[in-house]
Short mmCIF file of C-alpha atoms in Angstrom, two decimals:
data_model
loop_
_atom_site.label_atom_id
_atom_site.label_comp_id
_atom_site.label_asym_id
_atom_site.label_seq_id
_atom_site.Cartn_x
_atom_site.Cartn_y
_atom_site.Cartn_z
CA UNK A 3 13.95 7.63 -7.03
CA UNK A 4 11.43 9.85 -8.11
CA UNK A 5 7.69 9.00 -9.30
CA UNK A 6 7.17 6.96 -12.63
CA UNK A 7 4.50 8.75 -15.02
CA UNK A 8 2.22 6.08 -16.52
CA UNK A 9 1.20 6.82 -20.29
CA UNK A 10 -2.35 6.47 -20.05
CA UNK A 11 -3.11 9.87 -18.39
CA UNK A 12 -6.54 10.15 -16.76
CA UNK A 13 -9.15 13.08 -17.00
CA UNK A 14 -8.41 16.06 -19.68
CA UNK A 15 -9.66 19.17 -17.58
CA UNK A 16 -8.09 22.01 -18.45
CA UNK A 17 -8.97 21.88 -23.06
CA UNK A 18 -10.61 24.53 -24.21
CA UNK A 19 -10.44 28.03 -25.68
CA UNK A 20 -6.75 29.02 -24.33
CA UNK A 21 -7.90 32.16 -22.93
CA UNK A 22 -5.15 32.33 -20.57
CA UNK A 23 -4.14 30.47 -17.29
CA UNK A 24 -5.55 27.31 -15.82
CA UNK A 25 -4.95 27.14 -12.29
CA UNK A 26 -4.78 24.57 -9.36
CA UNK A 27 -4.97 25.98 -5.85
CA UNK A 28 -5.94 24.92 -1.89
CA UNK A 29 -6.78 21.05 -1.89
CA UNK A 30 -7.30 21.17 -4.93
CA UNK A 31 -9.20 23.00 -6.85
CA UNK A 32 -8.99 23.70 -10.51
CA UNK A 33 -9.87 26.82 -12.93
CA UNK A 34 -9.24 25.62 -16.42
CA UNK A 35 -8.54 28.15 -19.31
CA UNK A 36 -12.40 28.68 -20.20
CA UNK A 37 -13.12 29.56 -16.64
CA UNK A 38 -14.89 26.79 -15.30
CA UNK A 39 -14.41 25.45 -11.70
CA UNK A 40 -13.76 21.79 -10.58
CA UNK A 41 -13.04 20.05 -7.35
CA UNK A 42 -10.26 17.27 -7.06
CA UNK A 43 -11.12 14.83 -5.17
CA UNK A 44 -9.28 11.44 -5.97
CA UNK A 45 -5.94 10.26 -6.26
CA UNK A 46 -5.12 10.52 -9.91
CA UNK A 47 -2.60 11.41 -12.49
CA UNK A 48 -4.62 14.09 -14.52
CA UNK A 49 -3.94 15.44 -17.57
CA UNK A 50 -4.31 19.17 -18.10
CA UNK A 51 -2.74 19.67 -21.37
CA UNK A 52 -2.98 17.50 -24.33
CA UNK A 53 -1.87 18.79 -28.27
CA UNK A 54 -4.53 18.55 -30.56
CA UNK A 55 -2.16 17.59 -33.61
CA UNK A 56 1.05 15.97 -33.62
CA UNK A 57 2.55 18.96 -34.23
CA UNK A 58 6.52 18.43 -33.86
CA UNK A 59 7.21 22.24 -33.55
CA UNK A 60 5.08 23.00 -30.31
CA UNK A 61 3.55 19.28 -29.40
CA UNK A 62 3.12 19.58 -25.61
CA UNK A 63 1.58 17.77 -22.53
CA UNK A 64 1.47 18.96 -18.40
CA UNK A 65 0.52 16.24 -16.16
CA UNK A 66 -0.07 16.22 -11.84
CA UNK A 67 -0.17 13.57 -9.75
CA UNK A 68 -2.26 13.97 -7.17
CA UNK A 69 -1.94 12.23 -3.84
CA UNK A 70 -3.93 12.24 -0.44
CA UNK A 71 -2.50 13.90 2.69
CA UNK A 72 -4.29 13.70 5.69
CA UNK A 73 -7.50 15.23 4.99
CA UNK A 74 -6.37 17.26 1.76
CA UNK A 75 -5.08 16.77 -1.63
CA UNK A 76 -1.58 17.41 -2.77
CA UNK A 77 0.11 17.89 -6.25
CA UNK A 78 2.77 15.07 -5.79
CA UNK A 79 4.35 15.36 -9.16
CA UNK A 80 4.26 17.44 -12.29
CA UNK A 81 5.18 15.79 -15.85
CA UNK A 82 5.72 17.95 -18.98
CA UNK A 83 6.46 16.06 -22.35
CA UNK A 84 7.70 18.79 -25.23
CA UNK A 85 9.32 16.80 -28.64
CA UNK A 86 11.60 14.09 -27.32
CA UNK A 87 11.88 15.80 -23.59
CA UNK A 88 9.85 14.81 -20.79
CA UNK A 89 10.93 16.70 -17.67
CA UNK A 90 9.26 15.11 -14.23
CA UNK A 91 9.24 17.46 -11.01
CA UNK A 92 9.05 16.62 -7.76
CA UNK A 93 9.02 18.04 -4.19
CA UNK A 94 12.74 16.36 -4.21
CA UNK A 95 14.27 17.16 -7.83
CA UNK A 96 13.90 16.88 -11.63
CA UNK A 97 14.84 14.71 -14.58
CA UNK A 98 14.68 14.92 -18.14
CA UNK A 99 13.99 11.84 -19.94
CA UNK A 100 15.25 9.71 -16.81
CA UNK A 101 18.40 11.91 -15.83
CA UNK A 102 18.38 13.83 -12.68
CA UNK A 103 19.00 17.87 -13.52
CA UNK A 104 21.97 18.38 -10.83
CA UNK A 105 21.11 21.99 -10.67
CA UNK A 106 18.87 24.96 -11.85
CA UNK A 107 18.34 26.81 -14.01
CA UNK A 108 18.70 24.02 -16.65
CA UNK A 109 18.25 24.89 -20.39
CA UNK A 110 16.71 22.96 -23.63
CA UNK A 111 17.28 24.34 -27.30
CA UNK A 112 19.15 26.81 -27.16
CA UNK A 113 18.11 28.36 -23.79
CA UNK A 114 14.25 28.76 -25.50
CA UNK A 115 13.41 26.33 -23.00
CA UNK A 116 14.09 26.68 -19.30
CA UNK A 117 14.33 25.17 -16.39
CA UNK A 118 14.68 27.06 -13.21
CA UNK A 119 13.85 27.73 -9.71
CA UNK A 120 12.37 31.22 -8.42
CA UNK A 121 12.08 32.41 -4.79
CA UNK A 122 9.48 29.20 -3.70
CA UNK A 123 8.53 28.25 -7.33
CA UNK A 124 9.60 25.74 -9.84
CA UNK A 125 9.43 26.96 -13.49
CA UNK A 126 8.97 25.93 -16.90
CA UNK A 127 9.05 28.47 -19.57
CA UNK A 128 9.05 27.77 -23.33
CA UNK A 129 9.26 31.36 -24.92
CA UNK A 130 8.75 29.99 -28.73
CA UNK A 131 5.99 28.09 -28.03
CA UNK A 132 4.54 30.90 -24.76
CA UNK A 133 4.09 28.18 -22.41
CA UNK A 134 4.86 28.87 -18.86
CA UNK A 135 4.32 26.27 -15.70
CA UNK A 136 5.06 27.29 -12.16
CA UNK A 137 4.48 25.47 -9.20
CA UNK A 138 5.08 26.11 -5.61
CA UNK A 139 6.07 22.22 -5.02
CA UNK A 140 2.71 22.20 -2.96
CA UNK A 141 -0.67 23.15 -3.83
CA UNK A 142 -0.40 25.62 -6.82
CA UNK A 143 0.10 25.20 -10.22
CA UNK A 144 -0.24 27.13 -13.19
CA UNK A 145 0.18 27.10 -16.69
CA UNK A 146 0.14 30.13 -19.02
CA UNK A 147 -0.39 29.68 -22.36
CA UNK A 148 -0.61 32.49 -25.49
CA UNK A 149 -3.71 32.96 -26.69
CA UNK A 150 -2.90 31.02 -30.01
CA UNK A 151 -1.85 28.02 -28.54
CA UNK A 152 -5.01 24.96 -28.91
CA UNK A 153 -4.64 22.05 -27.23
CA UNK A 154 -7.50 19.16 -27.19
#
């Protein structure tokens, strides 16, 4: 039940200056945080976040998967590996580290990480590290970052 993340994640699109938000929209397109514009247009698990260090305090990865539907492309999955969490999101639910979350909002640490559903929107929202991912379990993602945050 649920989609299995492999651990050799595929193209690196949204590194850069963290200026603020990288973006995937429609079928699909992506802004990354320096502003550039790409297309999607293959099934693939991408990777859009990757730490440049090991850093245990704020070492973090996002991940899609991105399927064909019809004529369009589709954000299937979202992965997001923080310390020893990884929390997987699909259309149907969410685990962390294999076990299914049986409701939201769901907290990590303390309640500095969280877990939780908003109006159409699934979110992710590390306040220590300023990470936010929200995604509309369709065609829309987005990940905020703060400004001091470098990943590779």
């Amino acid at each position: 039940h649920g989609i299995a993340f492999s651990n050799e994640l595929l193209p690196k699109y949204c590194r850069g200056p963290m200026m603020d938000v990288c973006d995937m929209y429609g079928s699909l397109h992506l802004k990354t945080f320096d502003r550039n514009l790409l297309h999607i247009q293959a099934e693939c698990e991408y990777q859009l976040i990757e730490p440049c260090t090991s850093s245990p305090e704020f070492g973090l990865s996002v991940s899609v998967l991105v399927l064909k539907e019809g004529e369009d492309y589709r954000i299937s999955a979202v992965a997001i590996a923080m310390d020893q969490e990884v929390i997987r999101i699909t259309q149907e639910a969410a685990s962390i580290n294999g076990r299914w979350v049986q409701s939201l909002p769901h907290f990590l640490k303390g309640g500095d990480i969280k877990l939780f559903q908003m109006d159409d929107k699934v979110l992710f929202s590390w306040k220590k590290a300023g990470i936010e991912v929200s995604w509309n379990l369709a065609q829309r993602l987005q990940i905020s970052l703060r400004t001091s945050y470098t990943t590779c």
